[in-house]
Amino acid sequence: MRNLNIRHIDLNLLITFDALYKERSVTRAASRLSLTQPTVSGMLKRLRDSLDDDLFVRTSHGIVPTPRADAIAPRVASLLDEIGLLLAPDDFDPAGSAFTVRVCGSDYLLHTILDTFAEKLLQAAPKARVSILPRPAEGLARQLESGEIDLALSDRELAVPDLPARFLYRDDFVCLSSYEDFADGEDITLDRFCELEHGFVDPTGGSFHGPIDDALASVGRKRNVVLAVPGFAMLLDLMKSRCLLAFVPVRIAGAFDHGFARVRTPLELPHLEIVASWHPRMTRDPKHKWLRETLVSIANP
């Protein structure tokens, strides 16, 4: 690629490139930038001339980035973020700011922290909007990078590697029983534990195996899991009509009025370490820092 003089590059061209890369459509990019389609097409031509590359190739489904566009897109996005921080005021005023926050997390997190977070955020920032999303099956790192998701909450073991993360709280597990012949705090033998039927939570609803089963397998035992559901609220509701044992986090056990006995098992139970993750480009952003501090204040009141 020929040498470029930065004085010949219009910042607006980089903004246009960023919009084209994210939208994959000249029409949608024009709408995003509040410009006409011919104006964006003209700016794309100037980009191609400046960078000596097609950058985007037209297809029947929109425009597809070239390898050169893929290579520079993260750096352009990071540069625009840095410029935005340079021009933005140092302080963030939640009460007077209009913005949208997108946070993803599991059913468990919805009932233990995200509901309170949304309530507190909207009280402090009445012009804001909050979107609570399920954790995507794939592509979370890309969505954090693009700004489609601002914060991702999860157990530390499920956090995206190499991204900044803030510890929020630890939660332990407790075994609940809807069998009527157990008293609260009663011990259960390993034989009896393996004989009875169990319910299990997996976000996809498609697995019958978890850390408890790994612990049992290490001593040559196996439990009888007959029900797998995607969320704890559903599991506790189903336990009202069927006798089951189920491991749930302590915060979930305390958040619902279920009336089930807590039984003591001979197993060494795992625990959760809940963290909030984000893309490093947002680490110094004043609004994002305020969001993270708000989360921490809820997790550790």
GROMACS .gro file of C-alpha atoms in nm:
model
  301
    1MET     CA    1   0.000   0.000   0.000
    2ARG     CA    2   0.134   0.342  -0.088
    3ASN     CA    3   0.243   0.581   0.186
    4LEU     CA    4  -0.035   0.805   0.318
    5ASN     CA    5  -0.025   1.153   0.463
    6ILE     CA    6  -0.259   1.167   0.761
    7ARG     CA    7  -0.346   1.526   0.672
    8HIS     CA    8  -0.518   1.394   0.361
    9ILE     CA    9  -0.750   1.160   0.557
   10ASP     CA   10  -1.083   1.309   0.659
   11LEU     CA   11  -1.201   1.185   1.001
   12ASN     CA   12  -1.552   1.158   0.858
   13LEU     CA   13  -1.423   0.893   0.619
   14LEU     CA   14  -1.322   0.677   0.914
   15ILE     CA   15  -1.666   0.727   1.071
   16THR     CA   16  -1.822   0.620   0.742
   17PHE     CA   17  -1.595   0.316   0.720
   18ASP     CA   18  -1.696   0.214   1.074
   19ALA     CA   19  -2.066   0.244   0.987
   20LEU     CA   20  -2.027   0.048   0.664
   21TYR     CA   21  -1.835  -0.227   0.840
   22LYS     CA   22  -2.095  -0.263   1.114
   23GLU     CA   23  -2.404  -0.234   0.893
   24ARG     CA   24  -2.276  -0.425   0.586
   25SER     CA   25  -2.507  -0.206   0.377
   26VAL     CA   26  -2.463   0.136   0.216
   27THR     CA   27  -2.832   0.211   0.273
   28ARG     CA   28  -2.826   0.122   0.641
   29ALA     CA   29  -2.495   0.302   0.694
   30ALA     CA   30  -2.643   0.615   0.536
   31SER     CA   31  -2.943   0.592   0.770
   32ARG     CA   32  -2.714   0.544   1.069
   33LEU     CA   33  -2.510   0.851   0.975
   34SER     CA   34  -2.815   1.061   0.875
   35LEU     CA   35  -2.667   1.103   0.526
   36THR     CA   36  -2.795   1.028   0.178
   37GLN     CA   37  -2.698   0.706   0.004
   38PRO     CA   38  -2.512   0.888  -0.278
   39THR     CA   39  -2.310   1.081  -0.016
   40VAL     CA   40  -2.202   0.758   0.155
   41SER     CA   41  -2.122   0.599  -0.181
   42GLY     CA   42  -1.903   0.898  -0.263
   43MET     CA   43  -1.724   0.872   0.069
   44LEU     CA   44  -1.666   0.503   0.009
   45LYS     CA   45  -1.502   0.590  -0.323
   46ARG     CA   46  -1.272   0.837  -0.144
   47LEU     CA   47  -1.187   0.567   0.112
   48ARG     CA   48  -1.099   0.323  -0.165
   49ASP     CA   49  -0.876   0.580  -0.332
   50SER     CA   50  -0.705   0.675  -0.006
   51LEU     CA   51  -0.641   0.317   0.110
   52ASP     CA   52  -0.586   0.168  -0.236
   53ASP     CA   53  -0.827  -0.119  -0.166
   54ASP     CA   54  -1.188  -0.203  -0.258
   55LEU     CA   55  -1.266  -0.241   0.117
   56PHE     CA   56  -1.621  -0.365   0.047
   57VAL     CA   57  -1.752  -0.585  -0.233
   58ARG     CA   58  -2.116  -0.575  -0.335
   59THR     CA   59  -2.319  -0.898  -0.318
   60SER     CA   60  -2.689  -0.983  -0.342
   61HIS     CA   61  -2.707  -0.960   0.040
   62GLY     CA   62  -2.526  -0.628   0.085
   63ILE     CA   63  -2.156  -0.551   0.102
   64VAL     CA   64  -1.882  -0.786   0.222
   65PRO     CA   65  -1.555  -0.652   0.369
   66THR     CA   66  -1.225  -0.738   0.207
   67PRO     CA   67  -0.938  -0.881   0.416
   68ARG     CA   68  -0.790  -0.530   0.431
   69ALA     CA   69  -1.116  -0.395   0.576
   70ASP     CA   70  -1.128  -0.679   0.832
   71ALA     CA   71  -0.772  -0.599   0.934
   72ILE     CA   72  -0.822  -0.228   0.999
   73ALA     CA   73  -1.179  -0.234   1.136
   74PRO     CA   74  -1.084  -0.299   1.503
   75ARG     CA   75  -0.820  -0.025   1.492
   76VAL     CA   76  -1.060   0.224   1.334
   77ALA     CA   77  -1.323   0.148   1.599
   78SER     CA   78  -1.064   0.186   1.876
   79LEU     CA   79  -0.938   0.514   1.729
   80LEU     CA   80  -1.291   0.657   1.709
   81ASP     CA   81  -1.354   0.555   2.070
   82GLU     CA   82  -1.035   0.730   2.180
   83ILE     CA   83  -1.134   1.045   1.992
   84GLY     CA   84  -1.479   1.027   2.151
   85LEU     CA   85  -1.321   1.007   2.497
   86LEU     CA   86  -1.088   1.296   2.411
   87LEU     CA   87  -1.381   1.519   2.316
   88ALA     CA   88  -1.620   1.403   2.586
   89PRO     CA   89  -1.640   1.575   2.924
   90ASP     CA   90  -1.451   1.406   3.206
   91ASP     CA   91  -1.762   1.375   3.421
   92PHE     CA   92  -2.068   1.166   3.347
   93ASP     CA   93  -2.407   1.290   3.464
   94PRO     CA   94  -2.650   0.994   3.467
   95ALA     CA   95  -2.947   1.211   3.566
   96GLY     CA   96  -2.918   1.427   3.254
   97SER     CA   97  -2.793   1.171   3.002
   98ALA     CA   98  -3.000   0.978   2.748
   99PHE     CA   99  -2.841   0.642   2.662
  100THR     CA  100  -2.912   0.272   2.615
  101VAL     CA  101  -2.743   0.000   2.821
  102ARG     CA  102  -2.733  -0.360   2.701
  103VAL     CA  103  -2.634  -0.626   2.953
  104CYS     CA  104  -2.638  -1.001   2.904
  105GLY     CA  105  -2.667  -1.273   3.166
  106SER     CA  106  -2.839  -1.596   3.259
  107ASP     CA  107  -3.176  -1.661   3.422
  108TYR     CA  108  -2.990  -1.695   3.751
  109LEU     CA  109  -2.837  -1.348   3.718
  110LEU     CA  110  -3.171  -1.198   3.624
  111HIS     CA  111  -3.311  -1.297   3.963
  112THR     CA  112  -3.001  -1.220   4.173
  113ILE     CA  113  -2.859  -0.892   4.044
  114LEU     CA  114  -2.983  -0.780   3.701
  115ASP     CA  115  -3.335  -0.697   3.814
  116THR     CA  116  -3.201  -0.473   4.093
  117PHE     CA  117  -2.940  -0.325   3.857
  118ALA     CA  118  -3.204  -0.226   3.602
  119GLU     CA  119  -3.422  -0.070   3.872
  120LYS     CA  120  -3.137   0.129   4.028
  121LEU     CA  121  -3.003   0.243   3.691
  122LEU     CA  122  -3.341   0.374   3.575
  123GLN     CA  123  -3.387   0.558   3.904
  124ALA     CA  124  -3.049   0.728   3.872
  125ALA     CA  125  -3.078   0.787   3.495
  126PRO     CA  126  -3.446   0.852   3.409
  127LYS     CA  127  -3.364   0.918   3.042
  128ALA     CA  128  -3.186   0.585   2.999
  129ARG     CA  129  -3.308   0.259   2.849
  130VAL     CA  130  -3.199  -0.085   2.974
  131SER     CA  131  -3.198  -0.404   2.771
  132ILE     CA  132  -3.136  -0.733   2.953
  133LEU     CA  133  -3.031  -1.001   2.703
  134PRO     CA  134  -2.961  -1.374   2.730
  135ARG     CA  135  -2.598  -1.470   2.687
  136PRO     CA  136  -2.546  -1.545   2.315
  137ALA     CA  137  -2.445  -1.900   2.226
  138GLU     CA  138  -2.148  -1.762   2.031
  139GLY     CA  139  -1.996  -1.432   1.924
  140LEU     CA  140  -2.001  -1.262   2.266
  141ALA     CA  141  -1.650  -1.117   2.228
  142ARG     CA  142  -1.743  -0.967   1.891
  143GLN     CA  143  -2.064  -0.815   2.032
  144LEU     CA  144  -1.874  -0.658   2.321
  145GLU     CA  145  -1.620  -0.518   2.076
  146SER     CA  146  -1.887  -0.373   1.846
  147GLY     CA  147  -2.089  -0.223   2.131
  148GLU     CA  148  -2.393  -0.445   2.074
  149ILE     CA  149  -2.347  -0.554   2.438
  150ASP     CA  150  -2.199  -0.326   2.705
  151LEU     CA  151  -2.150  -0.572   2.990
  152ALA     CA  152  -2.156  -0.951   3.014
  153LEU     CA  153  -2.223  -1.109   3.354
  154SER     CA  154  -2.130  -1.471   3.417
  155ASP     CA  155  -1.949  -1.716   3.638
  156ARG     CA  156  -1.575  -1.650   3.611
  157GLU     CA  157  -1.521  -1.987   3.439
  158LEU     CA  158  -1.756  -1.881   3.157
  159ALA     CA  159  -1.614  -1.530   3.110
  160VAL     CA  160  -1.455  -1.445   2.775
  161PRO     CA  161  -1.077  -1.499   2.808
  162ASP     CA  162  -0.842  -1.197   2.791
  163LEU     CA  163  -1.114  -0.938   2.853
  164PRO     CA  164  -1.121  -0.712   3.160
  165ALA     CA  165  -1.345  -0.850   3.436
  166ARG     CA  166  -1.466  -0.713   3.770
  167PHE     CA  167  -1.550  -0.950   4.055
  168LEU     CA  168  -1.904  -0.896   4.185
  169TYR     CA  169  -1.980  -1.167   4.440
  170ARG     CA  170  -1.947  -1.532   4.534
  171ASP     CA  171  -2.245  -1.766   4.566
  172ASP     CA  172  -2.256  -2.118   4.709
  173PHE     CA  173  -2.492  -2.403   4.624
  174VAL     CA  174  -2.754  -2.564   4.845
  175CYS     CA  175  -2.950  -2.886   4.788
  176LEU     CA  176  -3.328  -2.836   4.800
  177SER     CA  177  -3.578  -3.120   4.839
  178SER     CA  178  -3.946  -3.126   4.752
  179TYR     CA  179  -3.970  -3.476   4.902
  180GLU     CA  180  -4.193  -3.439   5.207
  181ASP     CA  181  -3.996  -3.686   5.423
  182PHE     CA  182  -3.697  -3.450   5.460
  183ALA     CA  183  -3.669  -3.191   5.736
  184ASP     CA  184  -3.480  -2.868   5.691
  185GLY     CA  185  -3.111  -2.924   5.762
  186GLU     CA  186  -3.140  -3.304   5.756
  187ASP     CA  187  -2.845  -3.513   5.638
  188ILE     CA  188  -2.887  -3.741   5.335
  189THR     CA  189  -2.672  -4.046   5.269
  190LEU     CA  190  -2.494  -4.082   4.937
  191ASP     CA  191  -2.694  -4.398   4.857
  192ARG     CA  192  -3.025  -4.223   4.918
  193PHE     CA  193  -2.904  -3.918   4.727
  194CYS     CA  194  -2.828  -4.128   4.419
  195GLU     CA  195  -3.159  -4.318   4.438
  196LEU     CA  196  -3.387  -4.014   4.435
  197GLU     CA  197  -3.483  -3.815   4.128
  198HIS     CA  198  -3.308  -3.487   4.051
  199GLY     CA  199  -3.384  -3.171   3.858
  200PHE     CA  200  -3.108  -2.984   3.677
  201VAL     CA  201  -3.061  -2.637   3.528
  202ASP     CA  202  -2.881  -2.592   3.198
  203PRO     CA  203  -2.927  -2.267   2.997
  204THR     CA  204  -2.998  -2.470   2.681
  205GLY     CA  205  -3.221  -2.721   2.860
  206GLY     CA  206  -3.037  -2.994   2.672
  207SER     CA  207  -2.785  -3.124   2.925
  208PHE     CA  208  -2.829  -3.361   3.220
  209HIS     CA  209  -2.470  -3.332   3.346
  210GLY     CA  210  -2.295  -3.070   3.558
  211PRO     CA  211  -2.027  -3.018   3.826
  212ILE     CA  212  -2.222  -3.228   4.080
  213ASP     CA  213  -2.213  -3.521   3.839
  214ASP     CA  214  -1.837  -3.476   3.797
  215ALA     CA  215  -1.797  -3.493   4.175
  216LEU     CA  216  -2.005  -3.811   4.187
  217ALA     CA  217  -1.816  -3.969   3.898
  218SER     CA  218  -1.487  -3.916   4.083
  219VAL     CA  219  -1.612  -4.158   4.353
  220GLY     CA  220  -1.776  -4.398   4.107
  221ARG     CA  221  -2.135  -4.283   4.165
  222LYS     CA  222  -2.413  -4.139   3.949
  223ARG     CA  223  -2.736  -3.958   4.031
  224ASN     CA  224  -3.076  -3.994   3.864
  225VAL     CA  225  -3.140  -3.667   3.675
  226VAL     CA  226  -3.489  -3.683   3.524
  227LEU     CA  227  -3.554  -3.316   3.444
  228ALA     CA  228  -3.342  -3.050   3.270
  229VAL     CA  229  -3.474  -2.695   3.230
  230PRO     CA  230  -3.316  -2.365   3.118
  231GLY     CA  231  -3.379  -2.165   3.436
  232PHE     CA  232  -3.406  -2.187   3.814
  233ALA     CA  233  -3.747  -2.018   3.830
  234MET     CA  234  -3.894  -2.292   3.612
  235LEU     CA  235  -3.722  -2.564   3.812
  236LEU     CA  236  -3.855  -2.438   4.146
  237ASP     CA  237  -4.204  -2.407   4.000
  238LEU     CA  238  -4.198  -2.765   3.870
  239MET     CA  239  -4.074  -2.892   4.206
  240LYS     CA  240  -4.404  -2.781   4.358
  241SER     CA  241  -4.581  -3.060   4.172
  242ARG     CA  242  -4.310  -3.326   4.159
  243CYS     CA  243  -4.073  -3.469   4.421
  244LEU     CA  244  -3.717  -3.380   4.326
  245LEU     CA  245  -3.378  -3.292   4.464
  246ALA     CA  246  -3.208  -2.991   4.307
  247PHE     CA  247  -2.894  -2.789   4.362
  248VAL     CA  248  -2.955  -2.414   4.343
  249PRO     CA  249  -2.739  -2.115   4.434
  250VAL     CA  250  -2.802  -1.976   4.782
  251ARG     CA  251  -2.913  -1.641   4.639
  252ILE     CA  252  -3.176  -1.817   4.428
  253ALA     CA  253  -3.296  -2.020   4.727
  254GLY     CA  254  -3.344  -1.695   4.916
  255ALA     CA  255  -3.508  -1.504   4.628
  256PHE     CA  256  -3.810  -1.736   4.590
  257ASP     CA  257  -4.081  -1.834   4.839
  258HIS     CA  258  -4.059  -2.209   4.773
  259GLY     CA  259  -4.090  -2.378   5.114
  260PHE     CA  260  -3.855  -2.666   5.023
  261ALA     CA  261  -3.625  -2.825   5.279
  262ARG     CA  262  -3.251  -2.765   5.258
  263VAL     CA  263  -3.074  -3.100   5.294
  264ARG     CA  264  -2.710  -3.160   5.370
  265THR     CA  265  -2.524  -3.389   5.131
  266PRO     CA  266  -2.186  -3.563   5.177
  267LEU     CA  267  -2.058  -3.392   4.862
  268GLU     CA  268  -1.815  -3.104   4.840
  269LEU     CA  269  -2.024  -2.851   4.651
  270PRO     CA  270  -1.889  -2.609   4.388
  271HIS     CA  271  -1.938  -2.235   4.410
  272LEU     CA  272  -1.991  -1.948   4.169
  273GLU     CA  273  -1.772  -1.640   4.126
  274ILE     CA  274  -1.979  -1.383   3.940
  275VAL     CA  275  -1.791  -1.127   3.729
  276ALA     CA  276  -1.879  -0.851   3.486
  277SER     CA  277  -1.676  -0.845   3.162
  278TRP     CA  278  -1.640  -0.574   2.899
  279HIS     CA  279  -1.424  -0.477   2.603
  280PRO     CA  280  -1.100  -0.297   2.697
  281ARG     CA  281  -1.185  -0.001   2.474
  282MET     CA  282  -1.459   0.089   2.726
  283THR     CA  283  -1.239   0.073   3.038
  284ARG     CA  284  -1.184   0.449   3.060
  285ASP     CA  285  -1.524   0.557   2.931
  286PRO     CA  286  -1.693   0.767   3.209
  287LYS     CA  287  -2.040   0.624   3.147
  288HIS     CA  288  -1.913   0.268   3.143
  289LYS     CA  289  -1.716   0.324   3.464
  290TRP     CA  290  -2.035   0.449   3.627
  291LEU     CA  291  -2.223   0.138   3.508
  292ARG     CA  292  -1.958  -0.090   3.657
  293GLU     CA  293  -1.953   0.095   3.988
  294THR     CA  294  -2.333   0.076   4.002
  295LEU     CA  295  -2.313  -0.301   3.957
  296VAL     CA  296  -2.051  -0.335   4.229
  297SER     CA  297  -2.258  -0.128   4.473
  298ILE     CA  298  -2.552  -0.367   4.422
  299ALA     CA  299  -2.342  -0.682   4.450
  300ASN     CA  300  -2.178  -0.562   4.773
  301PRO     CA  301  -2.435  -0.341   4.947
   0.00000   0.00000   0.00000
